[in-house]
mmCIF file of C-alpha atoms in Angstrom:
data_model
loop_
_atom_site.group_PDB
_atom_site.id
_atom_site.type_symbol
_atom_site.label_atom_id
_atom_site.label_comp_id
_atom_site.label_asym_id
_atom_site.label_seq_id
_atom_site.Cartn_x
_atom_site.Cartn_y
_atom_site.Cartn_z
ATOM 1 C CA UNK X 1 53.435 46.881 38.206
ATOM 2 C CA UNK X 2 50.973 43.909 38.605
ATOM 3 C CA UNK X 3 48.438 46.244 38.909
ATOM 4 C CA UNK X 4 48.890 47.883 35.986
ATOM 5 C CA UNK X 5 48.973 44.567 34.147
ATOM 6 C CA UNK X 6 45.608 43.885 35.489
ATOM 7 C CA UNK X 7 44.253 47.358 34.641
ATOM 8 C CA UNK X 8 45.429 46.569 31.035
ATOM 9 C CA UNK X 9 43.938 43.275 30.696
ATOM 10 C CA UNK X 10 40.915 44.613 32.334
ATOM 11 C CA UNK X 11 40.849 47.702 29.764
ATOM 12 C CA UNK X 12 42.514 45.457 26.852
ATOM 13 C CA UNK X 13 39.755 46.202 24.410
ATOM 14 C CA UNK X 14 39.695 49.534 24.594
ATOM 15 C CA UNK X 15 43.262 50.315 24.898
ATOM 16 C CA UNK X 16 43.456 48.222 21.237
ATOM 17 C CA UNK X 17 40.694 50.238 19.874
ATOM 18 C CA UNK X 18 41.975 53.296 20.520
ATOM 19 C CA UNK X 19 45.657 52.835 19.507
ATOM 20 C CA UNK X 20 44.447 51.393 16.545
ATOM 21 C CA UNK X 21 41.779 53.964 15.307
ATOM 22 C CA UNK X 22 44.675 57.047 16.005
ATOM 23 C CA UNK X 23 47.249 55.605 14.091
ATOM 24 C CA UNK X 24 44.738 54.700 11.046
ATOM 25 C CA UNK X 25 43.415 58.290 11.398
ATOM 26 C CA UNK X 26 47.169 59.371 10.739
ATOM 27 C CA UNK X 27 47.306 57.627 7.438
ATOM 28 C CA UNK X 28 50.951 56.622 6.583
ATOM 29 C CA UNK X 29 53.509 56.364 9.313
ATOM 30 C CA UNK X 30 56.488 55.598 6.775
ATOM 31 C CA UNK X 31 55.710 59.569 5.168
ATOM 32 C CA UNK X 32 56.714 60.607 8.594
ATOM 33 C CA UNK X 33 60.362 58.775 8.561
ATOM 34 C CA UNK X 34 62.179 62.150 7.847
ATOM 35 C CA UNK X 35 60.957 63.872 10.680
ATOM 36 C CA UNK X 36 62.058 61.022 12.956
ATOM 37 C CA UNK X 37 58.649 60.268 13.782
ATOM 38 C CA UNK X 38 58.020 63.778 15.386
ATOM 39 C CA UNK X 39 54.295 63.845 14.786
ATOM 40 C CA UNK X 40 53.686 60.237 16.535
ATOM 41 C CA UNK X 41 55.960 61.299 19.750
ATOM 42 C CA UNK X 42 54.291 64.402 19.969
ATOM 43 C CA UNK X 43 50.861 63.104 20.107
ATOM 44 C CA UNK X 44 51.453 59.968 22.069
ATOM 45 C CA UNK X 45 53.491 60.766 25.291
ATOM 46 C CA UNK X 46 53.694 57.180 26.009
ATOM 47 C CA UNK X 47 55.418 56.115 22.894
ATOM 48 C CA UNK X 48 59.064 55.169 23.218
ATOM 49 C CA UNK X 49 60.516 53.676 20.357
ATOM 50 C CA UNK X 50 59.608 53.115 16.654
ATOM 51 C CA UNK X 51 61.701 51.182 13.917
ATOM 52 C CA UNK X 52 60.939 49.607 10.679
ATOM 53 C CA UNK X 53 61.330 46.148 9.495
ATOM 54 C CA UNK X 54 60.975 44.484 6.089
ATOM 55 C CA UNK X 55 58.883 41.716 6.083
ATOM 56 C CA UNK X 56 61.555 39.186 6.941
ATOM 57 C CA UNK X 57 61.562 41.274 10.193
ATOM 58 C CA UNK X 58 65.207 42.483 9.310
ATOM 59 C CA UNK X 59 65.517 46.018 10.923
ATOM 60 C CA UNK X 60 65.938 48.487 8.298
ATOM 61 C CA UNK X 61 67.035 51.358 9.991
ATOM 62 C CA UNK X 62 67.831 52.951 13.518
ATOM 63 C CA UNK X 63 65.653 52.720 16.483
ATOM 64 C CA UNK X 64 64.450 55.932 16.825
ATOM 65 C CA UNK X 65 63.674 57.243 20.519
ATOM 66 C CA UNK X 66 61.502 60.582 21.323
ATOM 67 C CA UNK X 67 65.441 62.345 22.025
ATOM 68 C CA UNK X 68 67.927 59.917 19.901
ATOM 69 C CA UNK X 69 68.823 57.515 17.663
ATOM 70 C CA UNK X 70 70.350 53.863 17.865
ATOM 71 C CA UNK X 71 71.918 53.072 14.739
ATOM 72 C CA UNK X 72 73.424 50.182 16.215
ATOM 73 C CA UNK X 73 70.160 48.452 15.766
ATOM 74 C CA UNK X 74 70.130 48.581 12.369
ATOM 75 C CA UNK X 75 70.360 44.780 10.612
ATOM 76 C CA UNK X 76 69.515 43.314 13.565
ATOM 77 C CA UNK X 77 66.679 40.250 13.587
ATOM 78 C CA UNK X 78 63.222 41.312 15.192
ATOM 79 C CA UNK X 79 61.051 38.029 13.721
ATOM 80 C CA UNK X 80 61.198 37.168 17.896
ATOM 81 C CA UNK X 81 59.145 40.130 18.316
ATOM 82 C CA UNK X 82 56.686 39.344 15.794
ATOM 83 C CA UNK X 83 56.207 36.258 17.688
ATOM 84 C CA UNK X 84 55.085 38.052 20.379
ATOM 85 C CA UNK X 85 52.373 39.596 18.420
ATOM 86 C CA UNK X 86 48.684 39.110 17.820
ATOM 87 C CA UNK X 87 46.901 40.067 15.100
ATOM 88 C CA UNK X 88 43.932 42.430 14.886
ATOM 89 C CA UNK X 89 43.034 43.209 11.724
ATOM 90 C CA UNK X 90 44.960 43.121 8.124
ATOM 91 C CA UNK X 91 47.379 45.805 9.002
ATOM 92 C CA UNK X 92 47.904 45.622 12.878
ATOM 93 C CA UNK X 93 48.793 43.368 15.483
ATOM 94 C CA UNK X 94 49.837 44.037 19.050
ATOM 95 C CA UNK X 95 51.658 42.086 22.015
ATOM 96 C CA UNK X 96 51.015 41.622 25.554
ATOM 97 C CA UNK X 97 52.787 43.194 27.762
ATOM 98 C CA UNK X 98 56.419 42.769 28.072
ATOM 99 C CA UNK X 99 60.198 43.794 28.966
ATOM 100 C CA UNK X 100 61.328 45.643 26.515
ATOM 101 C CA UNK X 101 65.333 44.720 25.789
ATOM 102 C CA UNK X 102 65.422 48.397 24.716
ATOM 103 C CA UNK X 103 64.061 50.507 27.359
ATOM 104 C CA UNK X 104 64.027 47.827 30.001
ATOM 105 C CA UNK X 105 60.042 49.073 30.728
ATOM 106 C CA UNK X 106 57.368 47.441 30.636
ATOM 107 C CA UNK X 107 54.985 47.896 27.064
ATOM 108 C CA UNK X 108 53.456 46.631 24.469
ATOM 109 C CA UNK X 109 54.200 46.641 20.839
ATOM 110 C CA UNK X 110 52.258 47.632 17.973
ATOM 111 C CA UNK X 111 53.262 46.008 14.315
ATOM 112 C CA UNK X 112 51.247 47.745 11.276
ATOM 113 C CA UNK X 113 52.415 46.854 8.153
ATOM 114 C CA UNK X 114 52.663 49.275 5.365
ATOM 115 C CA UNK X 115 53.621 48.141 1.473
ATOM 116 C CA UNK X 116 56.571 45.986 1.922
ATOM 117 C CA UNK X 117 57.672 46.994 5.745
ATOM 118 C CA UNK X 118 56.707 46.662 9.274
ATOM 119 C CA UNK X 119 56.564 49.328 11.418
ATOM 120 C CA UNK X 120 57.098 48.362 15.280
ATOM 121 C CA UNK X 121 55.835 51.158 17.808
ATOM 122 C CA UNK X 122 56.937 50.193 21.229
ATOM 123 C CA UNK X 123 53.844 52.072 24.268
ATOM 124 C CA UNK X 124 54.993 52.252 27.812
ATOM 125 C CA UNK X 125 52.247 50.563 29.711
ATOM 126 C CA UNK X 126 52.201 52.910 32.733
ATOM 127 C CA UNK X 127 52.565 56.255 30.833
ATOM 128 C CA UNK X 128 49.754 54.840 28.403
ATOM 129 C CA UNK X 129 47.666 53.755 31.045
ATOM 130 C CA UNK X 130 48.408 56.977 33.072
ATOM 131 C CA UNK X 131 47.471 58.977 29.793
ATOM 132 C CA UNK X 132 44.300 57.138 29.540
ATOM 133 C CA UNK X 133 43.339 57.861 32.596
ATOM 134 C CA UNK X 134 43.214 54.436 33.822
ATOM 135 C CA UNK X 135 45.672 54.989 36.898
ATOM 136 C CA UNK X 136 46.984 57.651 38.476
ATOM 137 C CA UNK X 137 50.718 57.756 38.322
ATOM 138 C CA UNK X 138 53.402 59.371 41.230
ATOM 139 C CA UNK X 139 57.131 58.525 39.596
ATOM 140 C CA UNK X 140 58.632 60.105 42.709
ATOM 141 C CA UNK X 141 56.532 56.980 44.785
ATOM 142 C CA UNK X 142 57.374 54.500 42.509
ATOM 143 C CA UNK X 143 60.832 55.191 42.291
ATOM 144 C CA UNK X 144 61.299 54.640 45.902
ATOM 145 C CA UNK X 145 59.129 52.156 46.438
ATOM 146 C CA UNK X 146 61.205 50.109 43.344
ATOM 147 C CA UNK X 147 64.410 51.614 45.188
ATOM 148 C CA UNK X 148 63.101 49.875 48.227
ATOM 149 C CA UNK X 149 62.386 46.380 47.012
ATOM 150 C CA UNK X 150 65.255 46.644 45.418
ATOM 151 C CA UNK X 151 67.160 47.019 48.331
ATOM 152 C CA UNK X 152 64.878 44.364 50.215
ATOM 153 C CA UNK X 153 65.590 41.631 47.635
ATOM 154 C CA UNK X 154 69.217 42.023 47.495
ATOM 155 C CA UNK X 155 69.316 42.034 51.047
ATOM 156 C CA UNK X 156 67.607 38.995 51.447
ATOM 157 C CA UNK X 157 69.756 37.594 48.699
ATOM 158 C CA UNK X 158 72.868 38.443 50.903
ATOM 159 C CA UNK X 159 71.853 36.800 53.706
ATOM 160 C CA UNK X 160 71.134 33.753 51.397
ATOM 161 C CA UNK X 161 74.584 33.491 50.729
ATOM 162 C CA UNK X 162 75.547 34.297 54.756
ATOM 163 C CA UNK X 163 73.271 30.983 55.285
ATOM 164 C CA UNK X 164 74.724 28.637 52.743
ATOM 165 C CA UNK X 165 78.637 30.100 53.828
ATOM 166 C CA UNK X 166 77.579 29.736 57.513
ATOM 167 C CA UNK X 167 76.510 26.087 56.720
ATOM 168 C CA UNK X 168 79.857 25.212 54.540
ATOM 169 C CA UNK X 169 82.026 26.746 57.073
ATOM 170 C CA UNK X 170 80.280 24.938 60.121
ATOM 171 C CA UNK X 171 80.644 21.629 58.349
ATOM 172 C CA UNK X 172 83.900 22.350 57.312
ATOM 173 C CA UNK X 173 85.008 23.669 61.348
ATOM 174 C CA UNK X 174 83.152 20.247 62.577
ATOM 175 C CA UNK X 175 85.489 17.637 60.357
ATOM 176 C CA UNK X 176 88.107 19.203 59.766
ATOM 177 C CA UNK X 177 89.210 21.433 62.844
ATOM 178 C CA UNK X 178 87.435 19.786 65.658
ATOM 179 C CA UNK X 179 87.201 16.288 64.353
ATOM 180 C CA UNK X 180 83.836 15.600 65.655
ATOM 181 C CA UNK X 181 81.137 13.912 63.526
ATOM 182 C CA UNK X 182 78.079 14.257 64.865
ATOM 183 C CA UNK X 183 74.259 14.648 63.895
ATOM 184 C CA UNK X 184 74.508 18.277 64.980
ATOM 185 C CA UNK X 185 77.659 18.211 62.016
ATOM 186 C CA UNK X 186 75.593 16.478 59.411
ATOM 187 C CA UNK X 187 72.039 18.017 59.934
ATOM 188 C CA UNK X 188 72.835 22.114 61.073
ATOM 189 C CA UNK X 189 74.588 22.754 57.521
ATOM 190 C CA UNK X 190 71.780 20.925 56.120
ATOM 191 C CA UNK X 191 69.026 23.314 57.737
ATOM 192 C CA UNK X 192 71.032 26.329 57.013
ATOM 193 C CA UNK X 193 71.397 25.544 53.127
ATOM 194 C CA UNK X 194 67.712 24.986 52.854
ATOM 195 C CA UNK X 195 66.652 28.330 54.736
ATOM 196 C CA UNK X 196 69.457 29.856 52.794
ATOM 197 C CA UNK X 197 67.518 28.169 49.433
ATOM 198 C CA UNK X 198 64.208 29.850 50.645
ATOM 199 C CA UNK X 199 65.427 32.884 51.321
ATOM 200 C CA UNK X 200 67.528 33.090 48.344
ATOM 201 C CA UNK X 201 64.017 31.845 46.291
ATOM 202 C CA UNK X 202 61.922 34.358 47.934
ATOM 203 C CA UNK X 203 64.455 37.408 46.745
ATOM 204 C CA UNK X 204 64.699 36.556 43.902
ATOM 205 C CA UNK X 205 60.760 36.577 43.094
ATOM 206 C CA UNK X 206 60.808 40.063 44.903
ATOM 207 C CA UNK X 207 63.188 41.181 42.277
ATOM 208 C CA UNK X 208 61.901 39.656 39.368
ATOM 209 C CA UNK X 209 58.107 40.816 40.083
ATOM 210 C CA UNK X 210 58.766 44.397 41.634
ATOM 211 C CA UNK X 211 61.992 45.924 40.104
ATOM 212 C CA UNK X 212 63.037 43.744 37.273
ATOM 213 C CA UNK X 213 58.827 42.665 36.111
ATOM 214 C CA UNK X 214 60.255 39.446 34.406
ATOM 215 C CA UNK X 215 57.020 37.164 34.292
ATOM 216 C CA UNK X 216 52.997 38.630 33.678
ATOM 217 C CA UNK X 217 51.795 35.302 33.202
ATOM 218 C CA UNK X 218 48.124 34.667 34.742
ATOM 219 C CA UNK X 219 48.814 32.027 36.538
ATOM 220 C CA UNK X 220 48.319 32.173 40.586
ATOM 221 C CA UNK X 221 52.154 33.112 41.100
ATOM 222 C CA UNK X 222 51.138 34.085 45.364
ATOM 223 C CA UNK X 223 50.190 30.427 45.397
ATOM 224 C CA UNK X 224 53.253 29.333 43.917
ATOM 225 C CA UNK X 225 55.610 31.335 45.665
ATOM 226 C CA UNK X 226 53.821 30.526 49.181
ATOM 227 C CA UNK X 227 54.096 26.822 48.242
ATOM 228 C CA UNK X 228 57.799 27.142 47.431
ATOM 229 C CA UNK X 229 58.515 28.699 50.283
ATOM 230 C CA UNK X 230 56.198 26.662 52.779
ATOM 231 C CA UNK X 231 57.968 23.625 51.550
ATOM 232 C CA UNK X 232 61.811 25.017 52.262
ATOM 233 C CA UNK X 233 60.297 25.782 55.460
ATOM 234 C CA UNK X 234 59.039 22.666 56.352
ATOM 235 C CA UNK X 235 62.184 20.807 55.233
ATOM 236 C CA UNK X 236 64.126 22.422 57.587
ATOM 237 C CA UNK X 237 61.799 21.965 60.517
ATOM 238 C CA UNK X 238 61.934 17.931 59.682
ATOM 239 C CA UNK X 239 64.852 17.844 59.436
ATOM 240 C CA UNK X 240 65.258 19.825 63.271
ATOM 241 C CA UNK X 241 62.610 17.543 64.666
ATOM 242 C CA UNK X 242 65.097 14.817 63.437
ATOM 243 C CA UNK X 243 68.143 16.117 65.347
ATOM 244 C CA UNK X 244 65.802 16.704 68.298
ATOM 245 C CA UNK X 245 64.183 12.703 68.022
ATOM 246 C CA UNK X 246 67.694 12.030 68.319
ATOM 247 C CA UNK X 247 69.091 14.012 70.957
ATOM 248 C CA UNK X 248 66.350 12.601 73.354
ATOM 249 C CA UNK X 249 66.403 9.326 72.242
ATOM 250 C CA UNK X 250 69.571 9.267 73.433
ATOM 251 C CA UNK X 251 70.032 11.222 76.771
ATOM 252 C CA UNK X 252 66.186 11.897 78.063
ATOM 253 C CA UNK X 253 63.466 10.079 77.013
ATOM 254 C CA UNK X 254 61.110 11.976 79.491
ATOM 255 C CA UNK X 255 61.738 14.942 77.142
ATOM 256 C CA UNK X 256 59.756 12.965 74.331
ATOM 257 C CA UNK X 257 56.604 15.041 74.485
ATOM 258 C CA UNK X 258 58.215 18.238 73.004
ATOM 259 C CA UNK X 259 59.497 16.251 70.159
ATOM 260 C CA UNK X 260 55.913 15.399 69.299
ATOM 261 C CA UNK X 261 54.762 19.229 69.479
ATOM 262 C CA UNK X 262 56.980 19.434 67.131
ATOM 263 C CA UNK X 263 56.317 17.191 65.043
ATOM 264 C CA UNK X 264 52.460 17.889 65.485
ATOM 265 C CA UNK X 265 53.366 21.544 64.405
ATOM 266 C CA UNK X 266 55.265 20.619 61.351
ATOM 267 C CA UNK X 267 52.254 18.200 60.379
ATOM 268 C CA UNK X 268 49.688 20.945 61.071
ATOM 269 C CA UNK X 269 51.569 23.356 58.672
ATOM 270 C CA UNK X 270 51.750 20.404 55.711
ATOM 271 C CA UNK X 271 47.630 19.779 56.275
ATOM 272 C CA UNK X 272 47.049 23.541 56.324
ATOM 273 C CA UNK X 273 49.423 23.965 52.550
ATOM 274 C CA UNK X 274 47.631 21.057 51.452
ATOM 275 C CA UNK X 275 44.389 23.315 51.737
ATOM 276 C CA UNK X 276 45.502 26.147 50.389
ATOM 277 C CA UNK X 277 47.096 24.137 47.720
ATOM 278 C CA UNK X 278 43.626 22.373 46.907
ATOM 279 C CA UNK X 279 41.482 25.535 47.363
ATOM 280 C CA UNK X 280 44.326 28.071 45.023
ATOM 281 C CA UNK X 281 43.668 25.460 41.860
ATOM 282 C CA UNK X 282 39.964 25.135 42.559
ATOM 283 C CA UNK X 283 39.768 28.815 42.508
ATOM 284 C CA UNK X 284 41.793 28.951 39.125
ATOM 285 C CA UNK X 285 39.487 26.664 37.800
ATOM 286 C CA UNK X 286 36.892 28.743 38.114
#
């Protein structure tokens, strides 16, 4: 779905332009409220929804699918989707891309105002892309591969919560059951609730960008995510080289060295995020 957020930005102009000029070449979209819209559907596959609004953005009817009706919307307050939208011209404005609370696919909104309503004509961004020629769309692949992230991400997110149990249960087994307080007590549970945190993090970004599409911002998300998760990472492995410093500190002192590969390692990984870090917002700034 990134991808097709890119195509759109990349094609954003002409996309506009061409919605646009169709619907002004239809003249009056409130003459075809009777038919349920039957003219727009037919001629624009990759319209989904239309409704009308007055213009306090108070629905004044239905939502009106290609196959059905909502009349459950009716009343409801859409002035947060005007909010969304930026205007082209006198008549129209149109959104970025976005979730639709609807449909729950991605699309963009188009507002044209007519007399004393609004008109709201939700696009599905892949079918309109897909229509335009822009990509070339296989539902049966992206159904699995959604089915498979899916899967991935809540999978991940399970053994998040394995982690941070494991961690609770192990502290819990160490004070209370064996009576032993030890560094191994104190610092394990610690290390398993921050790999459970970066696991849990990095699922939940699978989820949110693949199957659920919750944030299109432009900002270098890979960068942020890597960061995120580099850090989680690195907290855990100083906080093992810790426990280790430790351990030989008190029983071996000849087994120092490894300690300080360690440690090396861990400090080599912090230098080497640093760079990326510095060379990601240099690249943004661009």
């Amino acid at each position: 779905m990134k991808e097709f957020i890119s195509v759109y930005e990349e094609n954003k102009a002409d996309i506009e332009k061409f919605i646009i000029t169709t619907l002004k070449n239809y003249g009056s979209i409130i003459s075809m409220e009777s038919s349920d819209y039957k003219k727009l559907f037919d001629n624009f596959p990759s319209l989904e929804l239309v409704y009308v609004t007055d213009l306090d953005f108070k629905q004044l009817e239905a939502n009106i699918f290609r196959k059905k009706k909502e009349l459950s919307a009716k009343g409801k307050n859409r002035a947060y989707v005007n909010s969304k939208m930026i205007q082209k011209d006198e008549r129209f404005s149109i959104s970025a891309p976005y979730i639709s609370s609807a449909t729950g696919h991605t699309c963009i909104t188009v507002m044209k105002q007519e007399g004393k309503k609004n008109i709201f004509l939700d696009f599905r961004l892949s079918a309109l892309l897909g229509r335009l020629g822009l990509v070339e769309l296989n539902p049966d692949f992206n159904a699995f591969t959604k089915f498979f992230y899916k899967s991935v991400g809540f999978s991940l997110m399970a053994f998040a919560f394995f982690a941070v149990l494991y961690a609770l249960f192990g502290y819990a087994k160490g004070i209370f059951i064996d009576g032993s307080f030890s560094l191994d007590t104190l610092f394990k549970p610690i290390v398993s609730l921050t790999l459970g945190l970066a696991i849990f993090d990095l699922a939940k970004t699978i989820l949110e960008r693949e199957v659920f599409f919750k944030n299109y911002s432009k900002e270098d998300v890979d960068a942020t995510i890597l960061t995120k998760f580099s850090i989680a990472i690195i907290i855990a492995l100083s906080i093992e080289a810790l426990i280790v410093v430790f351990k030989i500190t008190l029983h071996d002192y000849s087994q120092m060295i490894y300690a300080l590969y360690l440690i090396i390692g861990i400090a080599l990984i912090i230098v080497s995020l640093g760079i990326y870090s510095f060379l990601s917002k240099r690249s943004q700034m661009k």
